[in-house]
Short mmCIF file of C-alpha atoms in Angstrom, two decimals:
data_model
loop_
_atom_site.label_atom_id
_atom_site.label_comp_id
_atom_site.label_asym_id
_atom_site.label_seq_id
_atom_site.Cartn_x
_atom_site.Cartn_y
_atom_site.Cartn_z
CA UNK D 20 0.00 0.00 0.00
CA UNK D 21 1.15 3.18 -0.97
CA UNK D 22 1.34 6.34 1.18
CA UNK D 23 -1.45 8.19 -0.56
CA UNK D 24 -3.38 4.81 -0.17
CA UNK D 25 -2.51 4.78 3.58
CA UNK D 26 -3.73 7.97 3.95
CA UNK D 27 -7.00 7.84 2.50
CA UNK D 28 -7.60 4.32 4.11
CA UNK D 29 -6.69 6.02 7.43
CA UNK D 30 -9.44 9.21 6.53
CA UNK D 31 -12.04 6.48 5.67
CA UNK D 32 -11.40 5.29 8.89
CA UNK D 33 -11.61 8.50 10.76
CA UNK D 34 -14.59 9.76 8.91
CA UNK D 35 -16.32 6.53 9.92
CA UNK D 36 -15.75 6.63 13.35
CA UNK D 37 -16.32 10.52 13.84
CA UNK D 38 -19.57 10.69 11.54
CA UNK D 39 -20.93 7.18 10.52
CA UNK D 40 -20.05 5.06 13.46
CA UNK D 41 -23.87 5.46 16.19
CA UNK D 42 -25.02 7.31 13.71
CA UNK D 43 -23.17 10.45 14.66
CA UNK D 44 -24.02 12.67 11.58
CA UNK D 45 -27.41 12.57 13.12
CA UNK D 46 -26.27 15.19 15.76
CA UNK D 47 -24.98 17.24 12.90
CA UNK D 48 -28.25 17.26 11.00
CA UNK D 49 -30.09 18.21 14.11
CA UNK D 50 -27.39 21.25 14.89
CA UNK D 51 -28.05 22.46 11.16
CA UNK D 52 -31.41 22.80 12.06
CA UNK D 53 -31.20 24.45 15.29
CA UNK D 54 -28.41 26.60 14.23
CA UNK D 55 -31.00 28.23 11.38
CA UNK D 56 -34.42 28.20 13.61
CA UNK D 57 -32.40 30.82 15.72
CA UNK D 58 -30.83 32.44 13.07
CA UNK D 59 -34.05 33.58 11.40
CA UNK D 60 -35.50 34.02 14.07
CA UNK D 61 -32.92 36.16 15.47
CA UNK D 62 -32.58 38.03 12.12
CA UNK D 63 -36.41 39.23 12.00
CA UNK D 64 -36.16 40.23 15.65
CA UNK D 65 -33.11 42.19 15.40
CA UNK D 66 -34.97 44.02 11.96
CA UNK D 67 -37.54 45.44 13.90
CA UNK D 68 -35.60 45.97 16.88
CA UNK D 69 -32.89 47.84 14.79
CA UNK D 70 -35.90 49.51 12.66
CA UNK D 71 -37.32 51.09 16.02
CA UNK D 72 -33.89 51.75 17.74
CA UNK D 73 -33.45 53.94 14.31
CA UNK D 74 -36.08 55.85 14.38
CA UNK D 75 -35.70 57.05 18.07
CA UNK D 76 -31.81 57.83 17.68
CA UNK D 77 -33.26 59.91 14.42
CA UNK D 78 -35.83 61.65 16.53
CA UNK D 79 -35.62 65.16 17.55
CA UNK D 80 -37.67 63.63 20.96
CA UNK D 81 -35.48 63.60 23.81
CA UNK D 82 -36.34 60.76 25.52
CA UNK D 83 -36.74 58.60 22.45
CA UNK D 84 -33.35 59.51 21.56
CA UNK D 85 -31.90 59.05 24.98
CA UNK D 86 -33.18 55.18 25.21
CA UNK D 87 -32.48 54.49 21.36
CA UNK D 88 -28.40 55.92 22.77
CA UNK D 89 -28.58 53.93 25.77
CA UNK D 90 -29.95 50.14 23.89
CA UNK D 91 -26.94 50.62 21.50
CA UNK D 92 -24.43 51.76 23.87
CA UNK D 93 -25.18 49.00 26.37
CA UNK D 94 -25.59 45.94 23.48
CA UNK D 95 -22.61 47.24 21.64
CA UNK D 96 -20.28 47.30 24.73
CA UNK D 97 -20.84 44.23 26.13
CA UNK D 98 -19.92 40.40 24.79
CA UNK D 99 -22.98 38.72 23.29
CA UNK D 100 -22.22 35.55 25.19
CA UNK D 101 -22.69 37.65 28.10
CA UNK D 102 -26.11 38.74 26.98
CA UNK D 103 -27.02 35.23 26.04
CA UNK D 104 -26.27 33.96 29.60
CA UNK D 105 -28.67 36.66 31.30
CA UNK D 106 -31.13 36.29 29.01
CA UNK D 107 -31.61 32.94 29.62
CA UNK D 108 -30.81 32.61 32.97
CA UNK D 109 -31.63 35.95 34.52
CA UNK D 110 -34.31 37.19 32.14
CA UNK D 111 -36.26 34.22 31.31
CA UNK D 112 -35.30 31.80 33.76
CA UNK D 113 -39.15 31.49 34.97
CA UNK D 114 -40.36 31.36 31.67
CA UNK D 115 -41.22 27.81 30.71
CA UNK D 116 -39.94 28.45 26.35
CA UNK D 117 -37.80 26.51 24.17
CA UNK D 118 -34.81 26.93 24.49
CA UNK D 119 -33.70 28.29 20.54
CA UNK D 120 -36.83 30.57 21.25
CA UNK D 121 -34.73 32.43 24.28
CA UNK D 122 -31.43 32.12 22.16
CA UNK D 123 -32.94 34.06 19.47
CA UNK D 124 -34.85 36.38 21.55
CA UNK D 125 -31.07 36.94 22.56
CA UNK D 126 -29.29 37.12 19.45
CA UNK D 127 -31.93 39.65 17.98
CA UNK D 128 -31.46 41.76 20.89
CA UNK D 129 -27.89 41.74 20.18
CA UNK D 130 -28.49 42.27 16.05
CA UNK D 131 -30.72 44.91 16.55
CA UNK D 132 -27.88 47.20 18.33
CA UNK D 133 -26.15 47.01 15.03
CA UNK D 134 -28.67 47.03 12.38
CA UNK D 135 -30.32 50.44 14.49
CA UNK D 136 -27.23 51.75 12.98
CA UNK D 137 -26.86 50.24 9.58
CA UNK D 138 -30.88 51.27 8.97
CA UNK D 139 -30.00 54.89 10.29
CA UNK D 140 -26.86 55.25 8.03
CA UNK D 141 -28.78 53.83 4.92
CA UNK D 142 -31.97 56.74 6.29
CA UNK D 143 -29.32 59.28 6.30
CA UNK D 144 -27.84 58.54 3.02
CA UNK D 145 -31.02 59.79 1.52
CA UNK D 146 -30.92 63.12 0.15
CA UNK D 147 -32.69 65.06 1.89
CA UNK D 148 -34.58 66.88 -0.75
CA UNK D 149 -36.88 63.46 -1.69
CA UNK D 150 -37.67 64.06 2.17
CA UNK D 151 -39.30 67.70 0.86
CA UNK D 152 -40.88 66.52 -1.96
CA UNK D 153 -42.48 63.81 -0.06
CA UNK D 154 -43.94 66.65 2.23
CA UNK D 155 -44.48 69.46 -1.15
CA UNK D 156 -46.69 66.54 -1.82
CA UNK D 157 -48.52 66.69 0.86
CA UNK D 158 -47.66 63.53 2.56
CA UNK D 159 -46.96 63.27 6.63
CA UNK D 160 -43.78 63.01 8.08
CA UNK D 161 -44.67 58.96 8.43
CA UNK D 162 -45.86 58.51 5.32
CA UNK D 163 -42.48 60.38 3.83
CA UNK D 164 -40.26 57.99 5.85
CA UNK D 165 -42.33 55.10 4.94
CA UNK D 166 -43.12 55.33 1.32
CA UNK D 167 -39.93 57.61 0.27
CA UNK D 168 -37.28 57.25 2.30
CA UNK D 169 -37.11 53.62 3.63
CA UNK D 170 -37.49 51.98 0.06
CA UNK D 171 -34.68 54.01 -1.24
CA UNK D 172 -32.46 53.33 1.74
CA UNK D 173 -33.86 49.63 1.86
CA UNK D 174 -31.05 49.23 -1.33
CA UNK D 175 -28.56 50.97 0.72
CA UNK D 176 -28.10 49.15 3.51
CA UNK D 177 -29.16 45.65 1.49
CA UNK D 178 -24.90 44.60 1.70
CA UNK D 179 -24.62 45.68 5.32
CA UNK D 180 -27.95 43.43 6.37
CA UNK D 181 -26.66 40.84 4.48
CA UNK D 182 -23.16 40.94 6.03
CA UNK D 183 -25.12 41.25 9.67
CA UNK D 184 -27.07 38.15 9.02
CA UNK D 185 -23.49 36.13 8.01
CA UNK D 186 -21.41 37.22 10.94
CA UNK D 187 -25.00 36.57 13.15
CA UNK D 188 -25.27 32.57 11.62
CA UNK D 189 -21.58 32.08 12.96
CA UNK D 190 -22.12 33.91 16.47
CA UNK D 191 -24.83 31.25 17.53
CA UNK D 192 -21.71 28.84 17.72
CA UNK D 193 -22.31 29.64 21.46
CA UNK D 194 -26.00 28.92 21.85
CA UNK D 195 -23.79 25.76 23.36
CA UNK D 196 -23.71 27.69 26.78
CA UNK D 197 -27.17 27.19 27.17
CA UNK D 198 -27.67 23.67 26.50
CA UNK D 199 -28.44 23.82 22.39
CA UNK D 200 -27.46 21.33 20.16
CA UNK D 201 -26.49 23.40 17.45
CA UNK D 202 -23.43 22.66 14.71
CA UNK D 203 -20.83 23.59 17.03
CA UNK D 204 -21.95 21.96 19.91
CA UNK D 205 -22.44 18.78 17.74
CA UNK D 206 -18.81 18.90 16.85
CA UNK D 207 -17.93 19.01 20.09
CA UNK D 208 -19.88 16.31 21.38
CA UNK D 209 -18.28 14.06 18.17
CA UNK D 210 -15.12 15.04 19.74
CA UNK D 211 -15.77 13.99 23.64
CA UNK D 212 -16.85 11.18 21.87
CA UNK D 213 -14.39 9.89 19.62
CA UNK D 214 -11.11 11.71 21.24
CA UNK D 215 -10.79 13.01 17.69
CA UNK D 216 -10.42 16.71 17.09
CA UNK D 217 -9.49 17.10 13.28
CA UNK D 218 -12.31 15.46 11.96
CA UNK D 219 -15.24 16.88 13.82
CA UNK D 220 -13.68 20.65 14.26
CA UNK D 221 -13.05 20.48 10.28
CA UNK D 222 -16.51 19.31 9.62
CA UNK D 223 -17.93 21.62 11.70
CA UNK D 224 -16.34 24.68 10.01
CA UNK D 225 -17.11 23.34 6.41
CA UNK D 226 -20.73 23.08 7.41
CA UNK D 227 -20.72 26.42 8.18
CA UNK D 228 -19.09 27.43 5.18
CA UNK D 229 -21.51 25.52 2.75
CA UNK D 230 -24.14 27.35 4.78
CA UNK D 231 -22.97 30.82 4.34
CA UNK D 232 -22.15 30.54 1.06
CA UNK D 233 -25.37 29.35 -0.24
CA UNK D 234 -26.26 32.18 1.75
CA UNK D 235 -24.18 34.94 0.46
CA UNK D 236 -25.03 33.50 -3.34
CA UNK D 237 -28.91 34.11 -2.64
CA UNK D 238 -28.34 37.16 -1.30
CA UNK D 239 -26.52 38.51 -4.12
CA UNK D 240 -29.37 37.21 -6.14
CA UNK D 241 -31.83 39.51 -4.54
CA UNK D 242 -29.52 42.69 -4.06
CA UNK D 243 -29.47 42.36 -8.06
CA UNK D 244 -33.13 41.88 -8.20
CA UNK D 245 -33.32 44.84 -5.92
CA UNK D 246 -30.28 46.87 -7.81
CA UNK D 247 -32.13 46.75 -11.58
CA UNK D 248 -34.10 49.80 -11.34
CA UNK D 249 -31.05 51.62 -10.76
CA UNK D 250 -29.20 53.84 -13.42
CA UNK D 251 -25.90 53.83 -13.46
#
């Protein structure tokens, strides 16, 4: 036997015992799952969030602008593992919900910190003057911002939403601290298992990269959907 024959009999053999041996791929399917229940969920959580959080640091109210400062100071400053663990066990320890419910609850609170500011930039980018003609047209300051402004900025800050959602698939690599299954805690549980760490730490990070690529590849399929009214 040769040495490249060695060394793909000796893969085989790995790859067996990490993924095919008890059925151990099984824990990876289920992680895949978990890992994009909280991601979407965390994504549409941290829109609105970030959509709100926008408008107050945009408002000329005080107050609204005060607590819109505060959410993103505090969520920006502080690790999102950190957040995670009071969430669940501070926040919601009383409340009898799954647990990827809580984890997303968590990660949106997180997102939201840093899409307030992605929405505002795109808001901002806006000139100014579509703002008048929206209002020369006798339209109210919501409908303006609503039917004007947002759509236009909506294309704007498509790239910077898309990048959010990316880097927010791989942080849930630590819903682990709270007892989820997900990809990463999968790989590690392969690796108690087995006393292998090659295997399942390489499978775990090609998983995620076949998920963020198909991903990136839709997403790019509807900022060009999104990007054909514009002249250029």
């Amino acid at each position: 036997m040769t040495g490249i024959q060695q060394w793909f009999a000796e893969f085989g053999d790995l790859f067996y015992k990490c993924f095919i041996k008890e059925d151990r791929y099984k824990l990876l399917l289920s992680g895949i799952g978990v890992t994009i229940k909280v991601s979407l969920l965390a994504v549409i959580i941290g829109i609105i969030i970030g959509m709100l959080i926008a408008l107050c640091n945009l408002s000329k109210n005080k107050f609204l602008k005060a607590v819109g400062g505060v959410y993103t100071d505090v969520i920006r400053g502080t690790p999102s593992v950190t957040q995670l663990l009071i969430i669940y066990f501070v926040i919601f320890a009383s409340v009898n919900w799954p647990k990827w419910i809580i984890a997303a609850i968590a990660f949106g609170i997180n997102s939201g910190a840093y899409v307030s500011e992605i929405i505002r930039g795109g808001i901002l980018s806006v000139d100014r003057g579509q703002t008048e003609a929206g209002r020369s047209l006798g339209l109210n300051a919501f409908q303006t911002m609503t039917r004007i402004v947002i759509p236009q900025a909506v294309k704007n800050i498509f790239p910077a939403l898309c990048n959010e959602f990316i880097v927010l698939i791989k942080e849930t690599a630590i819903v682990g601290y709270v007892g989820l299954m997900d990809i990463q805690k999968a790989g590690d549980f392969i690796r108690s298992a087995t006393f292998e760490a090659f295997m399942p730490l390489v499978g775990t990070a090609v998983i995620y990269y076949v998920l963020i690529k198909i991903l990136t590849l839709a997403l790019r399929q509807v900022e060009n959907h999104l990007r054909k009214s514009d002249i250029r």
